[in-house]
Amino acid sequence: MYSLKIHKEALKFIQSRSVSEKKIIKTKLNLLTENPFTHPRLDIKKMKGVEGVFRLRSGKIRIIYQVKESELL
């Protein structure tokens, strides 16, 4: 299982969203801890040109994240 480390600017953005959007984003981020590379309930794509960087789509919001295998982060 992976752990999440959220950048303070990203956390500030999430906190500025509506209650329903916050709930959806938090649910999707929690699903990422199971498998950040692929998940049947998530729209995940690998970013081109950068190693270990992915994007997760949540409606109109794109969440860009990096996977650090050595730290399970």
Coordinates of N, CA and C in Angstrom, one line a residue:
M1 N 0.8 -1.2 0.0 CA 0.0 0.0 0.0 C 0.9 1.2 0.0
Y2 N 0.5 2.2 -0.8 CA 1.3 3.4 -0.9 C 0.7 4.5 0.0
S3 N 1.5 5.5 0.3 CA 1.1 6.6 1.1 C 1.1 7.9 0.3
L4 N 0.3 8.8 0.7 CA 0.2 10.1 0.0 C 0.9 11.2 0.7
K5 N 1.5 12.1 -0.1 CA 2.1 13.3 0.4 C 1.6 14.4 -0.5
I6 N 0.7 15.3 0.1 CA 0.1 16.3 -0.7 C 0.7 17.6 -0.5
H7 N 1.1 18.3 -1.6 CA 1.7 19.6 -1.6 C 0.8 20.6 -1.0
K8 N 1.3 21.6 -0.3 CA 0.5 22.5 0.5 C -0.4 23.3 -0.4
E9 N 0.0 23.6 -1.7 CA -0.8 24.4 -2.6 C -2.0 23.5 -3.1
A10 N -1.7 22.2 -3.3 CA -2.8 21.3 -3.7 C -3.8 21.1 -2.6
L11 N -3.3 21.0 -1.4 CA -4.2 20.9 -0.2 C -5.1 22.2 -0.1
K12 N -4.5 23.3 -0.3 CA -5.3 24.6 -0.3 C -6.3 24.6 -1.4
F13 N -6.0 24.1 -2.6 CA -6.9 24.1 -3.7 C -8.1 23.1 -3.3
I14 N -7.8 22.0 -2.8 CA -8.8 21.0 -2.4 C -9.8 21.6 -1.4
Q15 N -9.2 22.3 -0.4 CA -10.0 22.9 0.7 C -10.9 24.0 0.1
S16 N -10.6 24.6 -1.0 CA -11.4 25.7 -1.6 C -12.6 25.2 -2.4
R17 N -12.6 23.9 -2.6 CA -13.7 23.3 -3.4 C -15.0 23.1 -2.6
S18 N -16.1 22.8 -3.3 CA -17.3 22.6 -2.6 C -17.2 21.3 -1.8
V19 N -18.2 21.1 -0.9 CA -18.2 19.9 -0.1 C -18.3 18.6 -0.9
S20 N -19.1 18.6 -1.9 CA -19.3 17.4 -2.8 C -18.0 17.1 -3.6
E21 N -17.4 18.2 -4.1 CA -16.1 18.0 -4.9 C -15.0 17.5 -4.0
K22 N -14.9 18.0 -2.7 CA -13.9 17.6 -1.8 C -14.1 16.1 -1.5
K23 N -15.3 15.6 -1.3 CA -15.6 14.2 -1.0 C -15.1 13.3 -2.2
I24 N -15.4 13.8 -3.4 CA -15.0 13.0 -4.6 C -13.5 12.9 -4.8
I25 N -12.9 14.1 -4.6 CA -11.4 14.1 -4.7 C -10.7 13.3 -3.6
K26 N -11.2 13.4 -2.4 CA -10.6 12.6 -1.3 C -10.8 11.1 -1.6
T27 N -12.0 10.7 -2.1 CA -12.2 9.3 -2.4 C -11.3 8.8 -3.4
K28 N -11.1 9.6 -4.5 CA -10.2 9.2 -5.6 C -8.7 9.1 -5.1
L29 N -8.3 10.0 -4.2 CA -7.0 10.0 -3.7 C -6.7 8.8 -2.8
N30 N -7.8 8.4 -2.1 CA -7.7 7.2 -1.2 C -7.5 6.0 -2.1
L31 N -8.2 5.9 -3.2 CA -8.1 4.8 -4.1 C -6.7 4.7 -4.7
L32 N -6.0 5.8 -4.9 CA -4.7 5.8 -5.4 C -3.7 5.1 -4.5
T33 N -4.0 5.0 -3.2 CA -3.1 4.4 -2.3 C -3.1 2.9 -2.5
E34 N -4.1 2.3 -3.1 CA -4.2 0.9 -3.4 C -3.3 0.5 -4.6
N35 N -3.4 1.3 -5.7 CA -2.6 1.1 -6.8 C -2.5 2.4 -7.6
P36 N -1.4 3.1 -7.6 CA -1.4 4.4 -8.3 C -1.1 4.3 -9.8
F37 N -0.9 3.1 -10.3 CA -0.7 2.9 -11.7 C -1.9 2.7 -12.5
T38 N -2.8 1.9 -12.0 CA -4.1 1.5 -12.7 C -5.1 1.1 -11.6
H39 N -6.3 1.5 -11.9 CA -7.4 1.2 -11.0 C -8.7 1.2 -11.8
P40 N -9.6 0.2 -11.7 CA -10.8 0.1 -12.6 C -11.7 1.3 -12.4
R41 N -11.7 2.0 -11.2 CA -12.6 3.1 -11.0 C -12.0 4.4 -11.2
L42 N -10.8 4.5 -11.7 CA -10.1 5.8 -11.9 C -9.6 6.0 -13.3
D43 N -9.7 7.2 -13.8 CA -9.1 7.6 -15.1 C -7.7 8.0 -14.9
I44 N -6.8 7.1 -15.1 CA -5.3 7.4 -14.9 C -4.6 7.2 -16.2
K45 N -3.7 8.1 -16.5 CA -2.9 8.0 -17.7 C -1.5 8.5 -17.3
K46 N -0.5 7.8 -18.0 CA 0.9 8.1 -17.8 C 1.2 9.4 -18.6
M47 N 2.0 10.3 -18.0 CA 2.4 11.5 -18.7 C 3.5 11.2 -19.6
K48 N 3.5 11.8 -20.8 CA 4.6 11.5 -21.7 C 5.8 12.4 -21.4
G49 N 7.0 11.8 -21.6 CA 8.2 12.6 -21.4 C 8.8 12.7 -20.0
V50 N 8.0 12.2 -19.0 CA 8.5 12.4 -17.6 C 8.3 11.0 -17.0
E51 N 9.3 10.5 -16.4 CA 9.3 9.1 -15.7 C 8.6 9.2 -14.4
G52 N 7.6 8.3 -14.2 CA 6.9 8.1 -12.9 C 5.9 9.2 -12.6
V53 N 5.4 10.0 -13.6 CA 4.4 11.0 -13.4 C 3.1 10.6 -14.1
F54 N 2.0 10.7 -13.4 CA 0.7 10.3 -13.9 C -0.3 11.5 -13.7
R55 N -1.4 11.3 -14.4 CA -2.5 12.3 -14.2 C -3.8 11.5 -13.9
L56 N -4.5 12.0 -12.9 CA -5.8 11.4 -12.6 C -6.9 12.5 -12.9
R57 N -7.9 12.1 -13.6 CA -9.0 13.0 -14.0 C -10.1 12.8 -13.1
S58 N -10.6 14.0 -12.6 CA -11.8 14.0 -11.7 C -12.7 15.1 -12.2
G59 N -13.6 14.8 -13.2 CA -14.4 15.8 -13.8 C -13.6 16.7 -14.6
K60 N -13.6 18.0 -14.3 CA -12.8 19.0 -15.0 C -11.4 19.2 -14.4
I61 N -11.2 18.6 -13.2 CA -10.0 18.7 -12.5 C -9.0 17.6 -12.9
R62 N -7.7 18.0 -13.1 CA -6.7 17.1 -13.4 C -5.7 17.1 -12.2
I63 N -5.5 15.9 -11.6 CA -4.6 15.8 -10.5 C -3.3 15.1 -11.1
I64 N -2.2 15.9 -11.0 CA -0.9 15.4 -11.5 C -0.1 14.9 -10.3
Y65 N 0.4 13.6 -10.4 CA 1.1 13.1 -9.2 C 2.3 12.3 -9.7
Q66 N 3.2 12.1 -8.8 CA 4.4 11.3 -9.1 C 4.5 10.1 -8.1
V67 N 4.9 9.0 -8.7 CA 5.0 7.8 -7.9 C 6.5 7.6 -7.6
K68 N 6.8 7.4 -6.3 CA 8.2 7.1 -5.9 C 8.2 5.7 -5.4
E69 N 8.6 4.7 -6.2 CA 8.6 3.3 -5.9 C 9.4 3.0 -4.7
S70 N 10.6 3.6 -4.6 CA 11.5 3.3 -3.5 C 11.0 3.6 -2.1
E71 N 10.1 4.6 -2.0 CA 9.5 5.0 -0.8 C 8.0 4.6 -0.6
L72 N 7.5 4.0 -1.7 CA 6.0 3.7 -1.7 C 5.2 4.9 -1.4
L73 N 5.6 6.0 -2.1 CA 5.0 7.3 -1.9 C 4.3 7.8 -3.1

